[in-house]
XYZ file of C-alpha atoms in Angstrom:
552
model
C 184.336 5.012 -74.912
C 187.600 4.570 -72.798
C 188.363 2.212 -70.105
C 188.701 2.858 -66.333
C 189.091 2.367 -62.600
C 186.307 2.348 -60.549
C 186.250 5.268 -58.400
C 189.116 6.902 -60.859
C 188.987 8.693 -63.852
C 189.386 7.960 -67.252
C 192.775 6.204 -68.622
C 193.265 4.876 -71.806
C 195.367 1.587 -71.104
C 198.203 0.797 -73.936
C 199.013 -3.095 -74.858
C 199.294 -5.135 -77.441
C 196.403 -7.691 -78.596
C 198.011 -11.152 -78.873
C 197.285 -13.967 -80.797
C 194.963 -17.142 -79.190
C 196.718 -20.114 -78.228
C 194.112 -22.687 -77.065
C 195.570 -26.052 -76.786
C 193.701 -29.685 -75.497
C 194.701 -31.287 -71.525
C 196.836 -34.261 -71.473
C 194.652 -38.134 -70.271
C 191.558 -39.272 -70.788
C 189.973 -42.758 -69.659
C 188.338 -45.655 -72.201
C 185.882 -44.771 -73.752
C 186.998 -41.088 -74.583
C 185.276 -39.695 -77.666
C 188.483 -37.593 -78.077
C 189.390 -34.510 -76.489
C 186.552 -31.370 -77.438
C 187.513 -28.493 -79.703
C 189.120 -26.064 -78.167
C 188.400 -23.241 -80.288
C 185.729 -21.035 -80.267
C 183.592 -17.706 -80.093
C 185.545 -15.243 -82.560
C 189.109 -17.059 -82.082
C 190.804 -19.977 -82.780
C 193.602 -22.230 -81.640
C 197.011 -24.205 -81.874
C 198.411 -27.252 -81.199
C 198.500 -28.725 -77.864
C 201.334 -28.694 -75.951
C 202.882 -29.154 -72.122
C 204.439 -26.608 -69.574
C 207.402 -28.268 -67.210
C 206.526 -26.626 -63.404
C 204.207 -28.732 -61.348
C 204.161 -29.936 -58.027
C 205.317 -32.863 -55.909
C 203.406 -32.597 -52.904
C 199.317 -33.007 -52.489
C 198.940 -30.360 -49.706
C 198.385 -27.141 -49.253
C 201.706 -26.196 -49.048
C 203.755 -27.089 -52.338
C 207.027 -27.009 -54.437
C 207.682 -27.259 -57.884
C 208.459 -30.411 -59.964
C 209.003 -31.975 -63.382
C 206.273 -32.570 -65.532
C 203.019 -31.431 -64.110
C 201.151 -30.369 -67.014
C 202.177 -33.896 -68.396
C 200.865 -35.456 -65.172
C 197.712 -33.801 -65.691
C 195.257 -35.797 -64.513
C 193.070 -37.978 -66.335
C 189.580 -37.323 -67.458
C 186.667 -39.177 -68.262
C 185.403 -38.857 -72.057
C 181.639 -40.949 -72.499
C 179.606 -38.718 -73.459
C 179.541 -36.495 -70.295
C 178.929 -32.420 -71.066
C 182.764 -31.684 -70.522
C 184.093 -28.383 -70.811
C 186.594 -27.895 -73.412
C 190.106 -26.982 -72.221
C 192.671 -24.792 -73.649
C 196.100 -25.482 -71.458
C 199.539 -23.777 -70.728
C 202.798 -24.600 -73.074
C 205.993 -24.110 -71.661
C 204.743 -22.498 -68.679
C 202.390 -19.875 -70.570
C 198.821 -19.695 -71.262
C 198.313 -17.504 -73.349
C 194.352 -17.143 -74.924
C 190.961 -14.595 -75.244
C 188.207 -14.148 -73.541
C 185.249 -12.633 -76.045
C 182.708 -11.726 -74.177
C 179.592 -10.840 -76.822
C 175.848 -11.257 -76.447
C 175.238 -14.093 -78.990
C 174.533 -18.222 -79.203
C 175.287 -20.562 -76.979
C 174.328 -24.233 -77.096
C 172.375 -25.180 -73.150
C 171.217 -28.391 -73.074
C 171.304 -29.445 -76.255
C 169.447 -26.362 -77.874
C 170.303 -23.059 -78.898
C 169.762 -19.681 -76.217
C 171.237 -16.258 -76.611
C 172.820 -14.887 -73.799
C 176.173 -13.190 -72.555
C 179.055 -15.155 -72.764
C 182.684 -16.208 -73.148
C 183.626 -17.481 -76.493
C 180.143 -18.653 -77.146
C 180.356 -21.286 -74.868
C 178.698 -22.119 -71.200
C 180.557 -22.543 -69.507
C 183.291 -20.917 -70.707
C 186.781 -22.982 -71.337
C 188.763 -24.472 -68.581
C 191.776 -22.681 -67.925
C 194.440 -25.460 -67.254
C 197.921 -24.129 -65.529
C 200.619 -25.279 -63.633
C 202.454 -23.615 -60.152
C 204.252 -20.990 -61.799
C 202.830 -20.365 -65.236
C 202.343 -16.986 -66.843
C 198.307 -16.904 -67.810
C 198.229 -14.525 -70.572
C 194.311 -13.142 -71.314
C 193.474 -10.728 -73.837
C 189.356 -10.212 -72.625
C 187.530 -8.446 -75.423
C 184.365 -6.210 -74.769
C 182.276 -7.181 -77.547
C 178.881 -6.642 -75.000
C 177.294 -3.570 -76.825
C 174.791 -5.030 -77.937
C 173.338 -6.215 -74.881
C 169.368 -5.856 -74.749
C 168.974 -3.115 -71.894
C 167.066 -5.770 -69.572
C 169.763 -7.221 -69.023
C 171.367 -3.428 -67.124
C 171.553 -3.445 -63.398
C 168.520 -2.346 -61.935
C 169.308 -1.698 -58.140
C 166.502 -1.232 -55.860
C 162.709 0.263 -56.728
C 164.000 3.651 -54.880
C 167.392 4.463 -56.243
C 168.657 2.582 -59.027
C 171.869 2.455 -57.957
C 171.985 1.725 -54.594
C 174.606 0.246 -53.061
C 176.866 1.592 -56.476
C 177.665 5.147 -54.300
C 179.236 6.976 -56.942
C 179.890 4.544 -59.596
C 179.569 5.204 -63.049
C 176.406 2.398 -64.556
C 176.934 3.370 -68.562
C 174.400 4.194 -70.485
C 172.326 1.343 -71.225
C 172.523 1.787 -74.628
C 176.278 1.627 -74.653
C 176.173 -2.236 -73.034
C 177.643 -4.202 -70.567
C 180.922 -3.213 -68.450
C 183.098 -5.810 -67.437
C 186.992 -7.057 -66.005
C 188.326 -10.255 -64.678
C 188.252 -12.148 -61.722
C 190.609 -15.470 -61.347
C 188.408 -16.447 -58.121
C 190.856 -18.432 -55.138
C 194.189 -17.561 -56.866
C 197.257 -16.012 -54.867
C 197.651 -13.239 -57.532
C 198.935 -9.531 -57.430
C 195.850 -6.943 -58.307
C 198.871 -4.624 -59.599
C 199.819 -3.752 -63.350
C 197.587 -6.454 -66.216
C 196.668 -8.875 -62.862
C 193.557 -9.081 -61.303
C 192.066 -6.054 -60.371
C 188.912 -5.452 -59.154
C 188.463 -2.177 -59.483
C 189.423 -2.215 -63.378
C 186.139 -1.026 -66.054
C 185.521 -2.126 -69.558
C 183.551 -0.035 -71.882
C 182.444 -2.181 -74.750
C 184.307 -2.179 -77.846
C 187.491 -1.839 -75.263
C 190.315 -4.995 -74.386
C 192.615 -5.360 -71.743
C 195.379 -7.540 -71.816
C 195.998 -9.420 -68.249
C 198.833 -11.028 -67.279
C 199.209 -13.034 -64.082
C 201.799 -14.372 -62.580
C 200.704 -17.599 -60.506
C 203.005 -18.146 -57.563
C 205.499 -21.939 -57.984
C 203.767 -22.422 -54.645
C 200.084 -21.307 -55.228
C 198.137 -24.306 -54.031
C 197.213 -27.213 -57.061
C 193.567 -27.361 -56.981
C 190.332 -26.291 -58.419
C 189.981 -22.366 -58.596
C 187.445 -20.404 -60.917
C 187.414 -17.157 -63.418
C 184.227 -14.453 -63.898
C 183.380 -10.911 -64.496
C 184.094 -8.734 -61.285
C 182.847 -5.199 -62.401
C 180.490 -4.128 -59.177
C 176.920 -3.563 -60.199
C 176.712 -6.092 -63.515
C 178.513 -8.844 -61.744
C 175.483 -11.189 -60.266
C 173.823 -10.702 -64.244
C 177.022 -11.547 -66.224
C 177.834 -14.831 -64.087
C 174.078 -15.979 -64.043
C 173.943 -15.692 -67.422
C 176.918 -18.068 -68.122
C 179.960 -16.182 -68.417
C 182.155 -18.296 -65.954
C 184.486 -20.959 -66.717
C 186.983 -23.232 -64.452
C 190.697 -22.561 -63.569
C 192.818 -25.962 -62.660
C 196.236 -25.539 -61.308
C 197.877 -28.940 -61.900
C 199.677 -31.173 -59.013
C 198.241 -32.260 -55.681
C 195.565 -34.863 -56.486
C 196.623 -35.244 -59.260
C 200.252 -36.269 -59.250
C 199.989 -38.018 -55.668
C 199.988 -42.035 -55.850
C 196.785 -41.767 -53.498
C 195.084 -40.408 -56.540
C 196.551 -39.667 -59.653
C 195.242 -42.837 -60.969
C 191.551 -41.946 -60.377
C 189.828 -40.402 -63.773
C 188.261 -37.189 -63.176
C 185.317 -35.153 -63.932
C 184.731 -31.875 -63.567
C 181.399 -30.003 -62.636
C 180.019 -26.681 -63.006
C 177.087 -25.949 -61.429
C 174.126 -22.996 -62.608
C 171.049 -21.774 -62.492
C 169.501 -20.167 -65.245
C 165.971 -19.470 -66.662
C 165.810 -20.734 -70.255
C 162.740 -18.689 -72.364
C 162.447 -18.357 -75.976
C 165.489 -18.838 -77.884
C 167.032 -16.455 -75.126
C 168.283 -16.703 -71.370
C 165.842 -14.394 -69.267
C 167.281 -11.624 -67.803
C 168.372 -12.109 -63.906
C 166.196 -8.712 -62.939
C 163.272 -11.000 -64.655
C 163.851 -14.398 -63.802
C 161.882 -16.829 -61.366
C 163.659 -19.207 -59.226
C 160.892 -21.871 -59.826
C 161.413 -21.590 -63.094
C 165.617 -21.417 -63.565
C 166.807 -25.653 -62.836
C 169.662 -26.578 -61.703
C 172.253 -27.191 -64.534
C 175.594 -28.830 -64.853
C 177.939 -27.348 -67.489
C 175.103 -26.295 -69.574
C 172.988 -29.299 -69.650
C 170.046 -29.903 -67.456
C 170.330 -33.624 -65.825
C 172.974 -35.382 -66.959
C 174.021 -38.801 -67.056
C 176.870 -39.516 -64.992
C 178.657 -43.012 -65.916
C 180.346 -45.444 -63.379
C 180.916 -48.917 -62.781
C 179.906 -50.830 -59.372
C 183.430 -49.943 -57.182
C 185.019 -47.648 -59.136
C 185.991 -44.610 -57.609
C 186.220 -40.683 -59.509
C 187.179 -37.514 -58.700
C 184.458 -35.336 -59.267
C 185.725 -31.186 -59.189
C 182.081 -29.197 -58.100
C 182.608 -25.266 -58.183
C 179.240 -23.508 -57.369
C 178.676 -20.740 -60.243
C 175.608 -19.985 -58.927
C 175.077 -16.678 -58.798
C 172.839 -16.910 -55.218
C 172.215 -20.523 -54.148
C 173.697 -22.841 -52.225
C 173.860 -26.247 -53.014
C 173.758 -29.112 -50.801
C 174.255 -32.128 -52.472
C 174.086 -35.305 -51.538
C 174.051 -39.213 -53.174
C 171.435 -41.563 -51.344
C 172.659 -44.271 -50.304
C 175.764 -43.437 -50.942
C 179.140 -40.876 -49.453
C 180.900 -38.512 -50.834
C 184.728 -38.130 -50.091
C 185.881 -34.816 -50.066
C 189.519 -34.495 -50.458
C 190.061 -30.201 -51.496
C 188.070 -27.282 -50.526
C 188.781 -23.934 -52.506
C 191.939 -25.587 -53.405
C 193.291 -26.314 -50.806
C 193.861 -30.487 -50.316
C 192.171 -31.747 -47.713
C 195.023 -33.457 -44.797
C 192.276 -36.694 -45.056
C 189.528 -37.698 -47.056
C 186.239 -36.236 -44.542
C 183.076 -38.654 -44.956
C 179.920 -36.708 -46.120
C 176.560 -37.546 -45.868
C 175.791 -34.586 -48.139
C 178.286 -31.793 -49.035
C 177.680 -27.804 -48.913
C 179.027 -25.369 -51.664
C 177.833 -21.912 -51.280
C 178.661 -19.606 -54.292
C 181.652 -19.500 -55.016
C 182.855 -22.067 -53.258
C 184.343 -25.840 -54.890
C 184.624 -29.340 -53.884
C 186.750 -31.782 -55.250
C 185.321 -35.130 -53.891
C 186.114 -38.555 -54.594
C 183.210 -40.728 -55.517
C 182.766 -44.837 -55.532
C 180.451 -46.159 -58.038
C 177.219 -48.331 -55.952
C 175.935 -51.735 -56.771
C 174.221 -51.802 -60.689
C 170.977 -49.152 -60.783
C 170.414 -45.729 -61.212
C 170.337 -42.641 -58.323
C 169.404 -39.168 -58.526
C 172.555 -37.042 -57.460
C 170.238 -34.407 -55.885
C 170.072 -31.450 -54.366
C 168.469 -30.478 -51.236
C 166.123 -28.510 -50.209
C 166.841 -25.538 -48.434
C 165.601 -21.996 -46.952
C 168.544 -19.465 -47.325
C 166.015 -16.836 -46.120
C 162.441 -16.669 -44.727
C 160.071 -17.512 -48.059
C 162.910 -18.343 -49.656
C 162.746 -22.216 -49.838
C 164.575 -23.989 -53.021
C 162.846 -27.343 -53.105
C 165.091 -30.434 -53.979
C 165.550 -30.874 -57.207
C 168.374 -33.045 -59.542
C 171.328 -32.713 -60.579
C 172.259 -35.224 -62.134
C 171.635 -39.360 -62.842
C 174.185 -41.716 -61.904
C 174.010 -44.480 -63.137
C 176.369 -47.358 -62.122
C 177.122 -50.751 -64.365
C 178.922 -52.351 -66.273
C 181.385 -54.998 -64.574
C 182.323 -54.920 -61.184
C 186.015 -53.133 -59.641
C 187.742 -53.414 -56.436
C 188.519 -49.992 -55.282
C 189.396 -48.306 -52.161
C 188.854 -44.659 -51.006
C 192.876 -43.452 -49.910
C 192.433 -43.035 -46.494
C 196.003 -41.781 -45.376
C 197.248 -38.810 -45.272
C 196.229 -36.331 -48.597
C 197.536 -33.196 -47.345
C 200.393 -31.631 -45.308
C 198.324 -29.233 -42.827
C 199.120 -25.672 -42.990
C 200.549 -23.820 -39.929
C 197.650 -23.343 -37.462
C 197.721 -20.090 -36.702
C 196.071 -20.021 -33.575
C 199.094 -20.518 -31.766
C 199.931 -17.048 -32.247
C 199.712 -13.434 -31.380
C 197.113 -11.564 -32.997
C 198.356 -7.986 -34.685
C 195.291 -6.778 -35.645
C 191.258 -7.258 -35.722
C 188.918 -6.579 -38.082
C 184.798 -7.107 -37.386
C 182.451 -6.964 -40.320
C 178.876 -6.621 -39.366
C 176.080 -8.332 -41.770
C 172.841 -6.044 -42.463
C 170.356 -6.113 -44.368
C 168.555 -2.235 -44.637
C 164.982 -2.026 -46.256
C 164.659 0.968 -49.227
C 160.772 0.780 -50.440
C 160.139 -2.348 -51.918
C 163.383 -3.878 -52.349
C 166.874 -4.205 -50.015
C 170.681 -3.035 -49.545
C 172.718 -5.011 -48.493
C 175.696 -3.359 -46.058
C 178.635 -4.407 -44.166
C 179.818 -2.289 -41.102
C 176.120 -0.112 -42.089
C 177.757 1.122 -45.410
C 177.768 0.501 -49.218
C 180.938 -0.190 -51.637
C 182.428 3.032 -52.553
C 185.638 2.425 -53.976
C 187.526 5.315 -53.523
C 187.494 4.039 -49.182
C 189.594 1.710 -47.895
C 186.857 -0.033 -44.851
C 190.337 -3.041 -43.962
C 194.368 -2.669 -43.921
C 196.137 -5.478 -43.364
C 200.233 -5.224 -42.778
C 202.441 -8.181 -44.760
C 203.689 -10.354 -42.049
C 200.916 -9.683 -39.293
C 198.526 -11.721 -38.176
C 194.623 -10.897 -38.445
C 192.102 -12.061 -37.000
C 188.502 -11.404 -38.659
C 185.278 -11.571 -37.245
C 182.011 -12.173 -39.265
C 178.719 -11.219 -37.655
C 175.568 -12.267 -39.951
C 173.092 -10.309 -37.855
C 170.612 -10.458 -40.207
C 167.938 -13.607 -40.916
C 169.470 -15.053 -44.344
C 172.678 -17.328 -45.339
C 175.783 -14.593 -46.886
C 178.690 -15.843 -47.577
C 182.414 -14.019 -47.307
C 185.004 -14.048 -50.020
C 188.204 -12.405 -50.026
C 190.536 -12.193 -53.154
C 194.544 -12.922 -53.015
C 194.618 -14.657 -49.839
C 193.647 -17.310 -48.277
C 192.002 -17.968 -44.728
C 192.023 -20.430 -41.513
C 189.241 -20.513 -40.048
C 188.796 -20.789 -36.009
C 185.484 -20.538 -34.542
C 182.271 -20.674 -35.558
C 179.041 -19.684 -33.687
C 175.712 -20.851 -34.647
C 172.151 -19.689 -34.501
C 168.759 -21.203 -35.232
C 166.509 -19.032 -37.282
C 162.750 -20.311 -37.639
C 161.969 -21.208 -41.546
C 165.140 -20.869 -42.444
C 167.729 -23.951 -42.988
C 169.811 -24.171 -39.606
C 173.938 -24.960 -40.919
C 176.880 -27.392 -38.985
C 180.139 -26.384 -38.576
C 180.742 -29.101 -41.427
C 178.283 -26.972 -43.256
C 180.526 -23.535 -42.871
C 183.751 -25.959 -43.270
C 184.317 -29.445 -44.654
C 188.176 -29.128 -43.377
C 188.298 -26.934 -40.198
C 192.010 -25.000 -39.767
C 192.500 -25.927 -43.918
C 192.825 -22.747 -46.354
C 189.430 -21.484 -47.797
C 189.082 -18.174 -49.899
C 185.201 -18.217 -49.418
C 183.088 -18.860 -46.412
C 178.923 -19.874 -45.745
C 177.741 -17.407 -43.317
C 174.383 -19.311 -41.325
C 171.915 -16.123 -40.246
C 172.522 -14.946 -36.722
C 176.036 -16.724 -36.682
C 179.347 -15.796 -35.964
C 182.412 -16.940 -37.764
C 186.435 -16.512 -36.692
C 189.373 -16.702 -39.057
C 192.879 -15.828 -39.286
C 195.180 -14.669 -41.896
C 198.449 -14.126 -42.571
C 199.296 -11.520 -45.719
C 202.773 -12.808 -47.049
C 203.714 -10.956 -49.919
C 200.917 -9.579 -52.234
C 199.731 -5.595 -51.285
C 198.006 -3.304 -53.040
C 194.196 -2.765 -53.337
C 191.344 -5.565 -53.479
C 188.035 -6.487 -52.253
C 185.833 -8.568 -49.722
C 182.508 -9.460 -49.795
C 179.292 -11.664 -49.596
C 180.094 -14.049 -53.158
C 175.219 -14.005 -53.133
C 176.294 -11.958 -55.925
C 172.849 -10.292 -55.636
C 173.572 -8.805 -52.052
C 177.625 -8.684 -53.579
C 176.004 -6.087 -56.465
C 173.644 -4.174 -53.993
C 176.192 -2.592 -51.884
C 177.636 -5.712 -49.553
C 181.450 -5.058 -50.177
C 183.922 -3.607 -49.449
C 187.824 -2.618 -49.870
C 190.896 -4.159 -48.176
C 194.241 -2.885 -48.604
C 197.279 -4.787 -48.033
C 200.346 -2.514 -47.230
C 204.183 -3.701 -46.858
């Protein structure tokens, strides 16, 4: 079997297999039990090391500076289920991601599911601006049960997958790798969403992270159209941290961190239930693979939580009753100042970094508030984690000074090109297709083009009664206008729900029903074909994705 680019003829891709070099991330806080093992699956690690390319500012624009990896934030190791970490050494992170259908540990028990490296979540990759990320992706998913194969709609098994080979169910899953949010090229051995790896095939990725890539939280997951939802739901995702920014700012560098990767999965009898057979009511939220973990904090203590919504479809409206969450980063971009929120709405694929202060001694439930994404689709309030405030109180203050450097306001510039993307849905039998401008995804069709240096204004129109999102590869954008409408029996959104930091950069934006969202973007250096899509992954797999070509 061969690897192919979706929409093109099959082609063998040459490349030498590289050995895994995994290493642990620096700093831990008191009470640590030591860094977790950095080996898993069929790979093995080497000793840890550091790279030497970080950043000196905490804004959305950055510059290289010494000792980035050495300044990685302190991670709290107190029994909370932190993912394992693999960090760059001397400017390079070289590792292997082995994809298999095999046993992992979820909520303290063994379950069989699709995974990377035998872990859910997959190992966190920790790099610095200017680093090279070398990942050997190995597809060992040939033994995956047929129930995990794409199902599409009742009338058309592959609706929304025009002209695409879904493979033979007997052969297993097709995959590739996407580094969500990074400003990196799809060319060569880069972040190519059209690449398709069959079981038994490998791909050597070499991704050059720009020196001015904003420090912050990103993530990685498979992106082979038709298979994406099931694989992410199963647990094939991991955090990708670009060090610097908040990690090195005098205002925040001494605040210890936790990583919270949120997903929801139905756990069956020793197996994860395939997504097509799962039920929302039977799919609890997990944080780092654990249902309702305990988060310890001292009264008055500050902690920085790096939060990823890795759920395949669900919007999470996170709240800590009686306390505020202070947003300091959205989608990897540091906010100009800390934003106080009673609740933070995080859509699939989005990341938020928040500062939390320990309340009075006692127990508080970190919750996901009740949310109706569509009529008849209400997800009840549920517990994400139990926060226990205990120990000697400390006196610490939320930083209120300028954190980040405000980005250029593109609203003051003339628009060179306009785009209009309309989200609609079409019933097919008992099921639905999800459309952009009346079309399902076709990898051989270019839907939108942009040119380097030009200001582009995109108008996103949600002409449906349910929530959607928009994500584009390689480029961040600046939301400039939001027009909201109320829809009966669907949770209404506010401007703050759509974007926590207006005019700041983001790579994913939520779209309430019947809403219009306008953003501007100016491509600077990366050319080639990439994709934009709804990050409700069921919608994406059923057609809600388009092809963007950036030209010189």
